Amino acid sequence: METLKGFVEHIIYKNPQNGYGVINLTAGDMEITCTGIFTNLDEGECIEAEGAFVEHAVYGRQFKTEAFRVVPPEDAVAVERYLGSGAIKGVGAALAARIVRRFGDDTFRIIEEEPHRLAEIKGISEKKAREIAEQVEEKRDMREAMIFLQKYGITNALAIKIYKQYGMGLYKVMQENPYKLAEDVSGIGFRIADEIAAKIGIHTDSDYRIRSGMLYTLMQADAEGHVYLPKELLMEKAAQILGLTQEQIAPQLDNLAIDRKVVIKEKDNTLCIYSNSAYYAELNCARMLFELQRAFGDADRLTKTERERLSSRLKKLEETNHMELDELQRKAVVNAVENGIFILSGGPGTGKTTTINMIIRYFENEGLDIFLAAPTGRAAKRMTEATGFEAKTIHRLLELNGAVSDDAMSNIDRGAAAVHFEKNELNPLEADVVIIDEMSMVDIHLFQSLLKAIAPGTRLIMVGDRNQLPSVGAGQVLKDLMESGRIASVVLSKIFRQAGESDIVVNAHRINEGKEIPLDNKSMDFFFLERDNVNVIYKHMILLITQKLPKYVKSGMYDIQVLTPMRKGALGVETLNGILQQYLNPPAPEKLEILHGDRVFRLGDKVMQVKNNYQLEWEIVSKYGIAIDSGQGVFNGDVGIIKEINETAKTVTVEYDDLRQVTYPVSGLDELELAYAITIHKSQGSEYPAVIMPLLTGPKMLLNRNLLYTGVTRAKSCVTILGSRETVKQMIANENEQKRYTGLKDRICEMFLLDED
């Protein structure tokens, strides 16, 4: 191990995600290229680096840095270089030279101990002298804090976040309650805080640890779709996480309630424990729904004349637009006109699109401004094609801003809380009617943001299939809205002639009703191949994707989607993607690829974003390479193709379905997965020309009717099931769905009941 001491002349490259960098270091008469992790290093600083010289095949001799520390400049030349480098705001090269000419080798001591003397220099006021001293001190404090935090295994990136959050108060936090990090600092959860606390010597039965563990348990529940947990379940899970008994942790629940970290509500003689933010998300949604409905008054108060006029105008619109509505569809349009809030539900082929189009035509005829949106890019695109009106994602409609808001952090969903929408209660949508499709995908947090942006007096129309799987995020918004009985809704049930010709539609309805479906292959769009060997299933799956189905449905290989109930196992997402990648996008000399963890990403791979990232920037580029649109935010479930791998910059560029291009640093590839096969849950809101479902064995909890129904309804032209006839029958018979603990229905009923009182 060698040691170099010198001055950072120039930072050639630095990766902001992981701190890796390349710098030019002036050490005596030599200029040396150094590589390594250089987080929080500025040009002009003096460092002492430990490492070894290596010979790079392209760039020649370099110093590979294993560790470094910033040291004070030792002479007047070094001090002048540092001050004039731009590291200290407001001090340029000329002013740095004047300071050093005045104080020489004593400059650094003067700045630290007698900063008022800087005002002796022409061009430096007393205020500026204080600012220079404060900056020098802050940089020193930050370095010392980073060294202190590194002793506890904290990375440089997290150390900077901790310092920015607490400043010099971090030492007190670390000594007294390191679990506060999990509440205040994005990127630090209970697990990391617990590891830090153990190194510091915090007892496992510490009050701080127990409270943090209970909040972490609620956060985990949120990730699983729950808005609250019953007290007994919370205690059981928290005790398991903490490695303590329920008796040891029970007293802290009341303390969390007193500190307003949790809310305790009673329901059916059971205590329900919410995080503070989750409870008020539901309560705010109920209040805003009530205000939207109240703004339109009571629909039953329409006079007979008004109803006749409405009916007459509808008939005229049907004639003009060559649409013929059945009784339920006509009722839906009337309800949408009469109410401030309306829900339209129904399965495939029941005429939802025709009904939405008639609602749009009616309001368009009235001269009203109409906004259309859906939760995902694919769903928004389908909505645009079906209606002829532009539909946006809800995030784009609300004008997502990925900048972190200091006061927007929450214990439950920091990813969502760290962003904000430009459209909100202070800057609402300028629309008369807002129509949201695929409402089953909308979680409680997104729903709250949507409602904030809809001013009373604006109609909100929600469309969705209540029998689809619930949202990936917390809550079951559509189901709770409909079960509350307080929101006007119509459920379409008639299968129309054209849809009735499709066995996909007919079988989807049979599945939903718990009836067996014919698996005799007499259909033209619904096939079943009985196979009991996973290797045979792999073989036929590849044959279907590469040869049979593209011609049959007139689409490309990548348009055919494999959907599976599970992630693990021989027919789970992880195994299937490895196999399908080898056959659908095999390695080739001209295809660059990059290994990340145990995954290989290859040029041309089909990939999926697997978490919401509100800060990721995207752009849409014209065929001439000019950016024609840009924005922020890539979301869980977005699917695209790897278009470029840049080995020099260590980046991967993905083009998503709606032509958005996103460039990921290698450190960001944790957010991507191969998407030749995806879980049925991840397919929500999407439609594919052909769907292949391997169904052989799996956990009973996953093999249920709801999941099979959702998978089948994702196909537009063809469904092929590979596997066991008995498994398909068992799924249809299994009504059990994974229970979600939500309270939106109760909050709505309470809110509307208060008005009646």
Short mmCIF file of N, CA, C and O in Angstrom, two decimals, residues 63-153:
data_model
loop_
_atom_site.label_atom_id
_atom_site.label_comp_id
_atom_site.label_asym_id
_atom_site.label_seq_id
_atom_site.Cartn_x
_atom_site.Cartn_y
_atom_site.Cartn_z
N PHE A 63 -3.32 5.68 -10.28
CA PHE A 63 -3.24 5.32 -8.86
C PHE A 63 -4.63 4.90 -8.41
O PHE A 63 -5.58 5.70 -8.40
N LYS A 64 -4.77 3.61 -8.09
CA LYS A 64 -6.06 3.09 -7.64
C LYS A 64 -6.19 3.35 -6.14
O LYS A 64 -5.49 2.76 -5.32
N THR A 65 -7.10 4.27 -5.78
CA THR A 65 -7.22 4.73 -4.40
C THR A 65 -8.16 3.82 -3.61
O THR A 65 -9.30 3.60 -4.00
N GLU A 66 -7.66 3.29 -2.50
CA GLU A 66 -8.47 2.47 -1.62
C GLU A 66 -9.13 3.31 -0.53
O GLU A 66 -10.24 3.03 -0.08
N ALA A 67 -8.42 4.36 -0.06
CA ALA A 67 -8.96 5.24 0.99
C ALA A 67 -8.28 6.60 0.88
O ALA A 67 -7.16 6.70 0.36
N PHE A 68 -8.98 7.63 1.32
CA PHE A 68 -8.36 8.96 1.32
C PHE A 68 -8.93 9.78 2.47
O PHE A 68 -9.99 9.50 3.00
N ARG A 69 -8.19 10.81 2.83
CA ARG A 69 -8.71 11.79 3.79
C ARG A 69 -8.26 13.17 3.36
O ARG A 69 -7.17 13.34 2.78
N VAL A 70 -9.13 14.14 3.59
CA VAL A 70 -8.80 15.53 3.27
C VAL A 70 -7.93 16.08 4.39
O VAL A 70 -8.22 15.88 5.57
N VAL A 71 -6.83 16.75 4.02
CA VAL A 71 -5.91 17.32 5.01
C VAL A 71 -5.83 18.83 4.79
O VAL A 71 -6.02 19.31 3.68
N PRO A 72 -5.54 19.59 5.84
CA PRO A 72 -5.42 21.05 5.68
C PRO A 72 -4.25 21.40 4.77
O PRO A 72 -3.21 20.72 4.80
N PRO A 73 -4.40 22.43 3.96
CA PRO A 73 -3.26 22.88 3.14
C PRO A 73 -2.09 23.25 4.05
O PRO A 73 -2.29 23.88 5.08
N GLU A 74 -0.88 22.87 3.63
CA GLU A 74 0.27 23.03 4.53
C GLU A 74 1.09 24.28 4.25
O GLU A 74 1.88 24.69 5.09
N ASP A 75 0.95 24.88 3.09
CA ASP A 75 1.73 26.08 2.79
C ASP A 75 0.88 27.08 2.05
O ASP A 75 -0.26 26.81 1.66
N ALA A 76 1.44 28.26 1.85
CA ALA A 76 0.69 29.35 1.23
C ALA A 76 0.22 28.99 -0.18
O ALA A 76 -0.89 29.35 -0.58
N VAL A 77 1.04 28.28 -0.94
CA VAL A 77 0.67 27.90 -2.31
C VAL A 77 -0.57 26.99 -2.29
O VAL A 77 -1.52 27.18 -3.04
N ALA A 78 -0.56 26.00 -1.38
CA ALA A 78 -1.68 25.06 -1.29
C ALA A 78 -2.95 25.77 -0.82
O ALA A 78 -4.05 25.50 -1.32
N VAL A 79 -2.79 26.71 0.14
CA VAL A 79 -3.95 27.47 0.63
C VAL A 79 -4.55 28.30 -0.50
O VAL A 79 -5.78 28.35 -0.67
N GLU A 80 -3.69 28.95 -1.28
CA GLU A 80 -4.18 29.79 -2.38
C GLU A 80 -4.91 28.95 -3.42
O GLU A 80 -5.96 29.34 -3.93
N ARG A 81 -4.35 27.79 -3.73
CA ARG A 81 -5.01 26.89 -4.68
C ARG A 81 -6.40 26.49 -4.19
O ARG A 81 -7.37 26.47 -4.94
N TYR A 82 -6.48 26.13 -2.91
CA TYR A 82 -7.75 25.68 -2.34
C TYR A 82 -8.79 26.79 -2.35
O TYR A 82 -9.91 26.61 -2.83
N LEU A 83 -8.42 27.98 -1.85
CA LEU A 83 -9.38 29.09 -1.77
C LEU A 83 -9.82 29.56 -3.16
O LEU A 83 -10.97 29.95 -3.35
N GLY A 84 -8.90 29.50 -4.11
CA GLY A 84 -9.22 30.00 -5.46
C GLY A 84 -9.84 28.97 -6.37
O GLY A 84 -10.14 29.25 -7.53
N SER A 85 -10.06 27.75 -5.88
CA SER A 85 -10.56 26.65 -6.72
C SER A 85 -12.06 26.71 -6.97
O SER A 85 -12.58 26.00 -7.81
N GLY A 86 -12.76 27.54 -6.19
CA GLY A 86 -14.22 27.56 -6.28
C GLY A 86 -14.87 26.77 -5.17
O GLY A 86 -16.11 26.73 -5.07
N ALA A 87 -14.06 26.11 -4.33
CA ALA A 87 -14.62 25.33 -3.22
C ALA A 87 -15.33 26.23 -2.22
O ALA A 87 -16.29 25.82 -1.58
N ILE A 88 -14.83 27.48 -2.08
CA ILE A 88 -15.46 28.45 -1.17
C ILE A 88 -16.22 29.46 -2.01
O ILE A 88 -15.62 30.22 -2.79
N LYS A 89 -17.54 29.47 -1.86
CA LYS A 89 -18.39 30.35 -2.65
C LYS A 89 -18.03 31.82 -2.42
O LYS A 89 -17.88 32.26 -1.27
N GLY A 90 -17.89 32.57 -3.50
CA GLY A 90 -17.60 34.00 -3.39
C GLY A 90 -16.12 34.34 -3.37
O GLY A 90 -15.75 35.51 -3.31
N VAL A 91 -15.26 33.32 -3.41
CA VAL A 91 -13.81 33.55 -3.42
C VAL A 91 -13.23 33.00 -4.73
O VAL A 91 -13.25 31.79 -4.96
N GLY A 92 -12.75 33.91 -5.57
CA GLY A 92 -12.12 33.50 -6.82
C GLY A 92 -10.61 33.52 -6.70
O GLY A 92 -10.05 33.75 -5.62
N ALA A 93 -9.94 33.29 -7.83
CA ALA A 93 -8.48 33.20 -7.82
C ALA A 93 -7.83 34.51 -7.37
O ALA A 93 -6.87 34.50 -6.57
N ALA A 94 -8.35 35.65 -7.86
CA ALA A 94 -7.73 36.94 -7.52
C ALA A 94 -7.86 37.25 -6.03
O ALA A 94 -6.90 37.67 -5.38
N LEU A 95 -9.05 37.03 -5.46
CA LEU A 95 -9.26 37.31 -4.04
C LEU A 95 -8.45 36.35 -3.18
O LEU A 95 -7.87 36.74 -2.15
N ALA A 96 -8.35 35.08 -3.62
CA ALA A 96 -7.54 34.10 -2.88
C ALA A 96 -6.09 34.55 -2.82
O ALA A 96 -5.42 34.43 -1.77
N ALA A 97 -5.60 35.09 -3.94
CA ALA A 97 -4.21 35.55 -3.98
C ALA A 97 -4.00 36.70 -3.00
O ALA A 97 -2.97 36.76 -2.29
N ARG A 98 -4.96 37.63 -2.92
CA ARG A 98 -4.82 38.77 -2.00
C ARG A 98 -4.83 38.31 -0.55
O ARG A 98 -4.08 38.82 0.29
N ILE A 99 -5.69 37.31 -0.22
CA ILE A 99 -5.76 36.80 1.16
C ILE A 99 -4.42 36.17 1.56
O ILE A 99 -3.88 36.43 2.64
N VAL A 100 -3.88 35.36 0.64
CA VAL A 100 -2.64 34.64 0.96
C VAL A 100 -1.45 35.60 1.01
O VAL A 100 -0.54 35.43 1.83
N ARG A 101 -1.46 36.63 0.15
CA ARG A 101 -0.38 37.62 0.21
C ARG A 101 -0.36 38.31 1.56
O ARG A 101 0.68 38.64 2.10
N ARG A 102 -1.57 38.51 2.13
CA ARG A 102 -1.66 39.22 3.41
C ARG A 102 -1.26 38.33 4.58
O ARG A 102 -0.54 38.76 5.49
N PHE A 103 -1.68 37.04 4.58
CA PHE A 103 -1.48 36.22 5.77
C PHE A 103 -0.49 35.06 5.59
O PHE A 103 -0.12 34.41 6.57
N GLY A 104 -0.11 34.77 4.34
CA GLY A 104 0.90 33.75 4.09
C GLY A 104 0.51 32.38 4.62
O GLY A 104 -0.64 31.94 4.54
N ASP A 105 1.52 31.68 5.21
CA ASP A 105 1.29 30.32 5.71
C ASP A 105 0.31 30.29 6.89
O ASP A 105 -0.17 29.22 7.28
N ASP A 106 0.02 31.46 7.46
CA ASP A 106 -0.88 31.53 8.62
C ASP A 106 -2.35 31.69 8.21
O ASP A 106 -3.23 31.83 9.06
N THR A 107 -2.62 31.66 6.90
CA THR A 107 -3.97 31.96 6.38
C THR A 107 -5.05 31.06 6.99
O THR A 107 -6.09 31.54 7.44
N PHE A 108 -4.83 29.73 7.00
CA PHE A 108 -5.86 28.81 7.46
C PHE A 108 -6.17 29.03 8.94
O PHE A 108 -7.33 28.97 9.36
N ARG A 109 -5.11 29.29 9.73
CA ARG A 109 -5.34 29.54 11.17
C ARG A 109 -6.15 30.81 11.37
O ARG A 109 -7.08 30.85 12.20
N ILE A 110 -5.86 31.85 10.57
CA ILE A 110 -6.60 33.11 10.66
C ILE A 110 -8.08 32.88 10.36
O ILE A 110 -8.97 33.36 11.07
N ILE A 111 -8.35 32.14 9.27
CA ILE A 111 -9.75 31.89 8.88
C ILE A 111 -10.50 31.15 9.98
O ILE A 111 -11.65 31.47 10.29
N GLU A 112 -9.85 30.17 10.61
CA GLU A 112 -10.51 29.35 11.62
C GLU A 112 -10.61 30.04 12.98
O GLU A 112 -11.62 29.90 13.68
N GLU A 113 -9.57 30.78 13.37
CA GLU A 113 -9.53 31.33 14.73
C GLU A 113 -9.82 32.82 14.81
O GLU A 113 -10.35 33.31 15.81
N GLU A 114 -9.45 33.60 13.77
CA GLU A 114 -9.66 35.05 13.79
C GLU A 114 -10.30 35.51 12.47
O GLU A 114 -9.73 36.34 11.75
N PRO A 115 -11.46 34.96 12.13
CA PRO A 115 -12.04 35.26 10.81
C PRO A 115 -12.32 36.74 10.57
O PRO A 115 -12.33 37.19 9.41
N HIS A 116 -12.52 37.53 11.64
CA HIS A 116 -12.81 38.96 11.47
C HIS A 116 -11.65 39.68 10.78
O HIS A 116 -11.84 40.73 10.15
N ARG A 117 -10.44 39.13 10.87
CA ARG A 117 -9.27 39.79 10.27
C ARG A 117 -9.30 39.73 8.74
O ARG A 117 -8.57 40.48 8.08
N LEU A 118 -10.13 38.83 8.18
CA LEU A 118 -10.25 38.79 6.71
C LEU A 118 -10.76 40.11 6.16
O LEU A 118 -10.50 40.47 5.01
N ALA A 119 -11.50 40.84 6.99
CA ALA A 119 -12.03 42.14 6.57
C ALA A 119 -10.93 43.17 6.35
O ALA A 119 -11.18 44.26 5.81
N GLU A 120 -9.69 42.85 6.74
CA GLU A 120 -8.55 43.74 6.47
C GLU A 120 -8.21 43.76 4.99
O GLU A 120 -7.52 44.67 4.52
N ILE A 121 -8.70 42.74 4.25
CA ILE A 121 -8.42 42.63 2.82
C ILE A 121 -9.43 43.47 2.05
O ILE A 121 -10.64 43.42 2.30
N LYS A 122 -8.93 44.25 1.10
CA LYS A 122 -9.81 45.06 0.26
C LYS A 122 -10.76 44.13 -0.51
O LYS A 122 -10.34 43.15 -1.12
N GLY A 123 -12.05 44.45 -0.47
CA GLY A 123 -13.05 43.63 -1.18
C GLY A 123 -13.75 42.63 -0.29
O GLY A 123 -14.65 41.92 -0.74
N ILE A 124 -13.33 42.54 1.00
CA ILE A 124 -13.99 41.61 1.93
C ILE A 124 -14.63 42.41 3.06
O ILE A 124 -13.93 43.07 3.84
N SER A 125 -15.96 42.37 3.13
CA SER A 125 -16.67 43.02 4.21
C SER A 125 -16.68 42.10 5.42
O SER A 125 -16.29 40.92 5.34
N GLU A 126 -17.15 42.61 6.55
CA GLU A 126 -17.23 41.77 7.75
C GLU A 126 -18.20 40.60 7.52
O GLU A 126 -17.97 39.48 7.98
N LYS A 127 -19.29 40.89 6.80
CA LYS A 127 -20.27 39.84 6.51
C LYS A 127 -19.66 38.74 5.65
O LYS A 127 -19.82 37.55 5.91
N LYS A 128 -18.91 39.16 4.61
CA LYS A 128 -18.29 38.18 3.72
C LYS A 128 -17.22 37.38 4.47
O LYS A 128 -17.05 36.18 4.24
N ALA A 129 -16.50 38.05 5.38
CA ALA A 129 -15.48 37.36 6.18
C ALA A 129 -16.13 36.24 6.98
O ALA A 129 -15.60 35.12 7.07
N ARG A 130 -17.30 36.52 7.58
CA ARG A 130 -18.02 35.50 8.36
C ARG A 130 -18.46 34.34 7.47
O ARG A 130 -18.38 33.18 7.84
N GLU A 131 -18.95 34.68 6.26
CA GLU A 131 -19.43 33.65 5.34
C GLU A 131 -18.30 32.72 4.91
O GLU A 131 -18.47 31.50 4.82
N ILE A 132 -17.10 33.29 4.65
CA ILE A 132 -15.95 32.47 4.25
C ILE A 132 -15.58 31.53 5.38
O ILE A 132 -15.36 30.33 5.18
N ALA A 133 -15.53 32.07 6.60
CA ALA A 133 -15.17 31.24 7.76
C ALA A 133 -16.19 30.14 8.00
O ALA A 133 -15.84 29.00 8.32
N GLU A 134 -17.49 30.47 7.82
CA GLU A 134 -18.55 29.48 8.03
C GLU A 134 -18.44 28.34 7.02
O GLU A 134 -18.63 27.16 7.36
N GLN A 135 -18.12 28.67 5.77
CA GLN A 135 -17.98 27.63 4.74
C GLN A 135 -16.81 26.71 5.03
O GLN A 135 -16.93 25.48 4.91
N VAL A 136 -15.68 27.31 5.42
CA VAL A 136 -14.51 26.49 5.74
C VAL A 136 -14.82 25.57 6.91
O VAL A 136 -14.49 24.39 6.92
N GLU A 137 -15.51 26.14 7.93
CA GLU A 137 -15.85 25.34 9.11
C GLU A 137 -16.83 24.23 8.77
O GLU A 137 -16.70 23.10 9.23
N GLU A 138 -17.83 24.56 7.93
CA GLU A 138 -18.84 23.56 7.57
C GLU A 138 -18.20 22.39 6.82
O GLU A 138 -18.52 21.23 7.06
N LYS A 139 -17.28 22.69 5.92
CA LYS A 139 -16.61 21.63 5.18
C LYS A 139 -15.79 20.76 6.12
O LYS A 139 -15.75 19.54 5.98
N ARG A 140 -15.14 21.41 7.10
CA ARG A 140 -14.37 20.64 8.07
C ARG A 140 -15.29 19.77 8.92
O ARG A 140 -15.04 18.60 9.16
N ASP A 141 -16.42 20.38 9.34
CA ASP A 141 -17.38 19.64 10.15
C ASP A 141 -17.94 18.44 9.39
O ASP A 141 -18.11 17.35 9.95
N MET A 142 -18.23 18.64 8.09
CA MET A 142 -18.79 17.55 7.30
C MET A 142 -17.79 16.41 7.17
O MET A 142 -18.14 15.24 7.30
N ARG A 143 -16.51 16.75 6.94
CA ARG A 143 -15.49 15.71 6.82
C ARG A 143 -15.39 14.91 8.10
O ARG A 143 -15.32 13.68 8.10
N GLU A 144 -15.39 15.62 9.22
CA GLU A 144 -15.28 14.94 10.51
C GLU A 144 -16.50 14.06 10.76
O GLU A 144 -16.39 12.94 11.29
N ALA A 145 -17.68 14.57 10.37
CA ALA A 145 -18.91 13.79 10.53
C ALA A 145 -18.87 12.53 9.67
O ALA A 145 -19.28 11.44 10.12
N MET A 146 -18.35 12.65 8.45
CA MET A 146 -18.28 11.49 7.56
C MET A 146 -17.35 10.43 8.14
O MET A 146 -17.66 9.23 8.12
N ILE A 147 -16.21 10.88 8.68
CA ILE A 147 -15.27 9.94 9.29
C ILE A 147 -15.92 9.25 10.49
O ILE A 147 -15.82 8.04 10.68
N PHE A 148 -16.67 10.03 11.29
CA PHE A 148 -17.37 9.49 12.46
C PHE A 148 -18.41 8.45 12.04
O PHE A 148 -18.49 7.36 12.60
N LEU A 149 -19.19 8.77 11.02
CA LEU A 149 -20.27 7.87 10.58
C LEU A 149 -19.73 6.61 9.91
O LEU A 149 -20.33 5.54 10.01
N GLN A 150 -18.59 6.75 9.23
CA GLN A 150 -18.01 5.59 8.56
C GLN A 150 -17.61 4.51 9.55
O GLN A 150 -17.58 3.33 9.23
N LYS A 151 -17.34 4.90 10.79
CA LYS A 151 -16.98 3.92 11.83
C LYS A 151 -18.13 2.94 12.08
O LYS A 151 -17.94 1.84 12.56
N TYR A 152 -19.37 3.38 11.75
CA TYR A 152 -20.54 2.54 11.99
C TYR A 152 -21.03 1.88 10.69
O TYR A 152 -22.18 1.43 10.60
N GLY A 153 -20.15 1.86 9.70
CA GLY A 153 -20.47 1.17 8.45
C GLY A 153 -21.42 1.94 7.55
O GLY A 153 -22.05 1.37 6.67
#
